[in-house]
Coordinates of C-alpha atoms and ligand atoms in Angstrom, one line a residue:
M1131 CA 134.1 122.3 60.7
S1132 CA 131.1 124.9 61.6
I1133 CA 128.6 122.9 64.6
K1134 CA 125.9 124.0 60.9
N1135 CA 128.0 121.9 58.7
I1136 CA 128.3 118.7 60.8
R1137 CA 124.7 118.9 60.8
L1138 CA 124.9 119.1 57.0
E1139 CA 126.7 116.1 57.1
V1140 CA 124.9 113.6 59.5
M1141 CA 121.7 114.4 58.3
Q1142 CA 123.6 113.7 54.5
F1143 CA 124.9 110.6 55.9
L1144 CA 120.9 109.4 57.5
E1145 CA 119.4 110.4 54.4
K1146 CA 121.0 107.3 52.6
N1147 CA 118.2 104.7 55.2
V1148 CA 115.7 107.6 54.1
D1149 CA 113.4 104.0 52.0
S1150 CA 114.2 101.9 54.3
F1151 CA 112.8 104.4 57.9
V1152 CA 109.4 104.7 55.1
E1153 CA 109.4 101.4 55.2
Q1154 CA 109.8 100.6 58.3
Y1155 CA 107.6 103.6 59.6
L1156 CA 105.3 104.3 57.6
I1157 CA 102.3 102.4 55.5
P1158 CA 101.9 102.8 51.8
V1159 CA 98.9 104.4 50.8
E1160 CA 96.6 101.0 49.4
K1161 CA 97.2 99.1 53.5
I1162 CA 96.5 101.8 55.5
W1163 CA 93.8 102.7 57.1
Q1164 CA 91.0 105.9 55.3
P1165 CA 88.6 108.0 57.6
S1166 CA 85.8 106.8 55.5
D1167 CA 86.6 103.3 57.3
F1168 CA 85.1 104.8 60.1
L1169 CA 82.7 106.6 59.3
P1170 CA 78.6 106.2 58.5
N1171 CA 79.0 105.6 54.4
S1172 CA 77.1 108.2 52.1
E1173 CA 76.8 105.9 49.7
G1174 CA 75.3 103.2 51.4
E1175 CA 71.0 103.5 52.3
N1176 CA 71.7 102.9 56.0
F1177 CA 73.6 106.6 56.4
F1178 CA 70.9 108.4 58.3
E1179 CA 69.9 105.2 60.7
E1180 CA 73.3 104.9 61.0
V1181 CA 74.2 108.6 62.2
K1182 CA 71.7 109.0 63.9
E1183 CA 73.3 105.9 65.9
L1184 CA 76.2 107.7 66.9
R1185 CA 74.3 111.3 67.7
E1186 CA 72.7 109.5 70.4
I1187 CA 75.2 108.3 71.3
A1188 CA 77.5 111.2 71.3
K1189 CA 75.2 112.3 74.0
E1190 CA 76.8 110.1 76.6
L1191 CA 80.1 112.4 76.8
P1192 CA 80.7 115.1 79.1
Y1193 CA 82.4 118.2 78.9
D1194 CA 85.4 118.2 79.2
F1195 CA 85.8 115.2 76.6
W1196 CA 83.8 117.3 73.8
V1197 CA 86.7 119.9 74.7
T1198 CA 89.7 117.7 74.6
L1199 CA 88.5 116.3 71.5
V1200 CA 88.3 119.1 69.2
G1201 CA 91.5 120.5 71.3
D1202 CA 93.6 118.1 69.3
T1203 CA 91.1 118.2 66.5
I1204 CA 92.5 121.5 66.3
T1205 CA 95.7 120.8 66.8
E1206 CA 96.3 118.1 63.8
E1207 CA 94.1 120.2 62.1
A1208 CA 96.9 122.6 61.7
L1209 CA 99.0 119.8 59.7
P1210 CA 100.2 122.8 57.2
T1211 CA 101.8 124.5 59.7
Y1212 CA 104.6 121.2 60.8
E1213 CA 105.1 120.4 57.3
S1214 CA 105.6 123.6 55.8
W1215 CA 108.0 123.8 59.3
L1216 CA 109.7 121.2 58.7
M1217 CA 110.2 121.4 55.5
D1218 CA 112.7 124.3 56.4
V1219 CA 115.0 122.5 59.1
E1220 CA 118.6 121.9 57.8
G1221 CA 119.3 119.1 55.9
I1222 CA 115.2 118.9 53.9
D1223 CA 114.6 120.5 51.1
Q1224 CA 111.6 119.2 48.6
I1225 CA 112.7 121.9 46.1
E1226 CA 116.1 120.7 45.2
N1227 CA 116.1 117.9 42.1
G1228 CA 112.2 117.8 43.6
G1229 CA 113.5 117.1 46.9
N1230 CA 115.6 115.2 48.5
G1231 CA 115.0 111.4 50.6
W1232 CA 114.7 113.6 54.0
S1233 CA 111.6 116.0 52.0
K1234 CA 110.9 112.0 51.2
W1235 CA 109.5 111.6 54.1
I1236 CA 108.3 115.2 55.5
R1237 CA 105.9 114.0 52.4
Q1238 CA 103.9 110.6 53.6
W1239 CA 104.0 111.4 57.4
T1240 CA 103.1 114.4 56.4
G1241 CA 99.6 113.1 54.3
E1242 CA 99.6 110.2 57.1
E1243 CA 98.6 113.0 59.3
N1244 CA 96.3 114.4 57.5
R1245 CA 94.0 111.6 57.9
H1246 CA 94.1 112.4 61.6
G1247 CA 92.6 115.5 61.3
D1248 CA 90.2 114.4 58.4
L1249 CA 88.6 111.9 60.6
L1250 CA 87.9 113.5 63.8
N1251 CA 86.5 116.5 61.9
K1252 CA 83.7 114.4 60.1
Y1253 CA 83.2 112.6 63.7
L1254 CA 83.1 116.2 65.5
Y1255 CA 80.9 116.7 62.3
L1256 CA 78.3 113.9 62.4
S1257 CA 77.9 114.0 66.6
G1258 CA 76.2 117.2 66.7
R1259 CA 77.5 117.9 69.5
V1260 CA 79.9 120.8 68.5
N1261 CA 79.6 124.0 67.5
M1262 CA 81.2 123.8 63.7
R1263 CA 82.2 127.2 62.6
E1264 CA 83.8 128.4 66.6
I1265 CA 85.7 125.0 65.8
E1266 CA 87.1 125.5 61.8
M1267 CA 88.0 129.8 62.7
T1268 CA 90.1 128.6 65.8
T1269 CA 91.7 125.9 63.6
Q1270 CA 91.9 129.3 60.6
H1271 CA 93.6 131.5 63.4
L1272 CA 96.3 128.7 64.4
I1273 CA 97.5 128.0 61.0
N1274 CA 97.2 132.0 60.0
D1275 CA 100.1 132.3 63.1
G1276 CA 101.5 130.1 62.7
F1277 CA 103.9 129.2 65.6
D1278 CA 107.6 129.0 66.9
I1279 CA 107.6 125.5 68.4
G1280 CA 111.7 126.9 69.8
T1281 CA 113.5 124.6 67.6
G1282 CA 114.4 127.2 64.8
T1283 CA 116.1 125.1 61.7
D1284 CA 118.4 122.6 63.3
P1285 CA 117.6 119.1 62.9
Y1286 CA 118.7 117.5 65.9
K1287 CA 115.8 120.1 68.0
N1288 CA 113.6 119.2 65.8
F1289 CA 113.6 115.5 65.8
V1290 CA 113.4 115.1 70.2
Y1291 CA 110.4 117.8 69.2
T1292 CA 108.6 115.2 66.9
S1293 CA 110.1 112.6 69.9
F1294 CA 107.8 114.3 72.2
Q1295 CA 105.2 115.3 70.8
E1296 CA 104.3 112.3 68.7
L1297 CA 104.5 109.8 71.8
A1298 CA 102.1 113.1 73.7
T1299 CA 99.5 112.2 71.1
Y1300 CA 99.8 108.8 71.4
V1301 CA 99.3 109.7 74.8
S1302 CA 96.0 112.0 74.7
H1303 CA 94.4 109.8 71.2
N1304 CA 94.1 106.6 73.2
R1305 CA 93.5 108.2 76.5
V1306 CA 90.0 110.2 74.0
A1307 CA 89.9 106.0 72.6
Q1308 CA 89.3 104.7 76.4
M1309 CA 87.1 107.6 77.5
A1310 CA 84.9 107.0 74.7
K1311 CA 84.8 103.1 75.3
K1312 CA 83.8 104.1 78.8
F1313 CA 81.2 105.5 77.4
G1314 CA 79.7 103.6 75.5
D1315 CA 81.2 105.3 72.1
N1316 CA 82.9 102.4 70.7
K1317 CA 83.5 104.1 67.2
L1318 CA 84.3 106.5 68.9
S1319 CA 86.9 104.1 70.4
K1320 CA 87.7 102.5 67.6
M1321 CA 89.6 106.0 65.4
C1322 CA 90.9 107.5 67.8
K1323 CA 92.7 104.7 69.3
M1324 CA 94.4 104.2 65.4
I1325 CA 95.4 107.0 64.9
A1326 CA 97.3 106.4 68.5
G1327 CA 99.2 103.4 66.4
D1328 CA 100.2 105.7 64.0
E1329 CA 101.2 108.2 66.1
M1330 CA 103.1 105.4 68.5
R1331 CA 104.4 104.6 64.6
H1332 CA 105.7 108.1 64.7
H1333 CA 107.4 108.7 67.5
H1334 CA 109.5 105.7 66.9
A1335 CA 110.2 106.4 63.7
Y1336 CA 111.7 110.4 64.9
S1337 CA 113.1 109.0 68.3
E1338 CA 114.6 106.3 66.0
F1339 CA 116.7 109.2 63.6
V1340 CA 117.9 110.5 67.6
T1341 CA 119.3 107.4 68.7
R1342 CA 121.3 107.6 65.8
I1343 CA 122.1 110.9 66.1
F1344 CA 123.6 109.8 69.2
Q1345 CA 125.5 107.4 67.9
V1346 CA 127.4 110.0 65.5
D1347 CA 127.8 112.9 67.1
P1348 CA 126.7 112.6 70.9
S1349 CA 127.8 115.9 72.8
E1350 CA 126.0 117.8 69.6
M1351 CA 122.9 115.8 70.4
M1352 CA 123.5 115.6 74.0
L1353 CA 123.0 119.6 73.8
A1354 CA 120.3 119.7 71.7
F1355 CA 118.5 117.6 74.2
Q1356 CA 119.5 120.0 77.1
Y1357 CA 118.1 122.8 75.4
M1358 CA 115.1 121.6 74.0
M1359 CA 114.1 119.9 77.6
K1360 CA 114.9 123.6 79.7
Q1361 CA 112.9 126.0 77.7
K1362 CA 110.1 123.2 77.9
I1363 CA 108.0 121.4 74.9
V1364 CA 105.2 123.5 73.9
M1365 CA 102.9 121.6 72.3
P1366 CA 100.9 123.5 69.3
A1367 CA 97.9 123.5 70.6
H1368 CA 99.3 126.5 72.5
F1369 CA 98.9 128.7 70.7
L1370 CA 94.6 128.2 69.9
R1371 CA 92.9 131.5 69.6
E1372 CA 89.2 131.3 70.0
S1373 CA 86.5 133.2 67.5
G1374 CA 87.3 137.5 68.2
Q1375 CA 90.3 137.2 70.7
K1376 CA 93.7 138.7 69.7
I1377 CA 95.5 137.3 73.3
S1378 CA 94.4 134.0 74.9
S1379 CA 94.1 131.3 77.4
A1380 CA 92.1 129.1 75.5
F1381 CA 95.6 127.4 75.7
E1382 CA 96.2 126.7 79.2
Q1383 CA 91.3 126.5 79.3
F1384 CA 92.2 123.4 76.8
S1385 CA 94.5 121.9 79.0
D1386 CA 93.1 121.9 82.0
S1387 CA 90.2 120.0 80.7
A1388 CA 92.4 117.7 79.7
Q1389 CA 94.5 117.6 83.0
R1390 CA 90.5 117.1 84.6
I1391 CA 89.4 114.1 83.1
G1392 CA 93.2 113.2 82.5
V1393 CA 93.6 112.9 79.5
Y1394 CA 97.0 114.5 78.7
T1395 CA 98.6 115.5 82.4
A1396 CA 101.3 117.6 83.5
N1397 CA 102.4 113.6 84.6
D1398 CA 102.2 112.5 81.4
Y1399 CA 104.9 115.3 80.3
V1400 CA 107.4 113.9 83.0
D1401 CA 106.6 109.9 82.2
I1402 CA 107.3 111.2 78.2
M1403 CA 110.7 112.6 79.5
Q1404 CA 111.6 110.0 80.9
K1405 CA 111.1 107.5 78.7
L1406 CA 113.1 109.3 75.7
I1407 CA 115.6 109.5 78.2
T1408 CA 115.7 106.1 79.0
K1409 CA 114.9 104.7 75.1
W1410 CA 117.9 107.0 74.0
E1411 CA 120.4 105.6 76.9
I1412 CA 121.5 109.1 78.0
D1413 CA 123.3 107.2 81.0
K1414 CA 125.4 104.9 79.2
I1415 CA 126.3 107.3 76.6
S1416 CA 130.2 107.9 75.8
N1417 CA 132.8 110.1 74.7
L1418 CA 131.2 113.6 76.0
T1419 CA 132.2 117.1 75.6
D1420 CA 132.5 118.3 79.5
E1421 CA 129.7 120.7 78.6
A1422 CA 127.7 117.9 77.3
E1423 CA 128.6 116.2 80.4
K1424 CA 127.2 118.9 82.6
A1425 CA 123.5 118.5 79.5
R1426 CA 123.1 114.9 80.5
D1427 CA 124.2 115.4 84.3
Y1428 CA 121.2 118.2 83.8
L1429 CA 118.8 116.1 81.5
M1430 CA 118.9 112.8 83.9
K1431 CA 117.7 115.1 87.2
L1432 CA 115.3 116.8 85.9
P1433 CA 112.2 114.2 85.1
G1434 CA 112.4 114.0 89.3
R1435 CA 112.4 117.5 90.5
M1436 CA 109.4 118.2 87.4
A1437 CA 107.9 115.7 88.8
K1438 CA 108.1 117.0 92.4
I1439 CA 106.8 120.1 90.4
S1440 CA 103.8 119.0 88.7
E1441 CA 102.1 117.9 92.0
R1442 CA 101.5 120.7 93.9
L1443 CA 100.1 122.0 90.4
V1444 CA 96.2 122.5 90.8
I1445 CA 93.9 122.2 89.3
P1446 CA 90.6 124.7 88.6
A1447 CA 87.5 122.7 89.5
E1448 CA 85.4 124.3 86.8
G1449 CA 86.0 124.9 83.0
H1450 CA 86.0 127.3 80.7
I1451 CA 83.1 127.3 78.8
F1452 CA 84.2 127.4 74.5
K1453 CA 82.6 129.0 72.1
W1454 CA 83.1 125.1 70.3
V1455 CA 80.8 123.5 72.5
E1456 CA 77.8 125.2 74.2
P1457 CA 77.3 123.0 77.6
A1458 CA 73.7 124.1 76.2
R1459 CA 73.2 121.9 73.6
L1460 CA 74.6 119.1 76.0
Ligands
FE2_2215 FE1 98.1 113.3 64.3
FE2_2216 FE1 101.6 113.1 64.8

């Protein structure tokens, strides 16, 4: 049987449990939080006072903080790209019979994720600290451009990507929450905490899918993990560009901002990799082909190697000025 057919079989095998995955890792619409729970109530009489208070507190937050928050928001807002990418993965079918079990998972995951961009976007709009039109143009560019996350349509590689990426967004939203709190913005802190909680739940789900694949197809799963770590996980925000730019270094600049304030650093990347290795008990997986054994050795040594490289990284002290956030207004 070809590798592709085996992957399809594995996906069909796991699909039998999709309902229980949805039940365990996702939350029904009526029970989950919504963006309005954390925003000034526009139907309420106190709306303008609440907005005024939100804007006053927002004045305390520094430049790199805003750049990071905008970058995080745009990353969330590119959700149409992620949904359409995942719907194309082998074993996931949204067309036949109204969609298979996996497409149900993707739809409900998307429904949860969609709240993240909504909430952050509305907060940024109300804060009065950022140039919304520039942010909107960057978002539209990111969606228009699309991006290649390097997984192809392979479910194994895609689940490694999502396991990693959900944990990375957890780290980043959680740090923003801590920082907002430090600056006295408890409401923004709460918003980011709620989002971070979702990301962690999603991470648990995707990494559970990988655990199960390791149980039935260990060698191929190991090779897929190695493949993704070798080429490095490219964050969706990697393809950011500001308005009027064709090719952009916006991601490097955004990522410098995030590193400077410690929201998401090269050490976090290594940390996440190590967490995945530990979670999937890579050292204990048996019944591997020679090639997969080599991949395992490579993976076990990789965090140590990458940690040495990340120690040498130097982040510029002075940041790029983005069109999204005008310093004069801060
Ligand atoms: Fe998200
Ligand atoms: Fe997410």
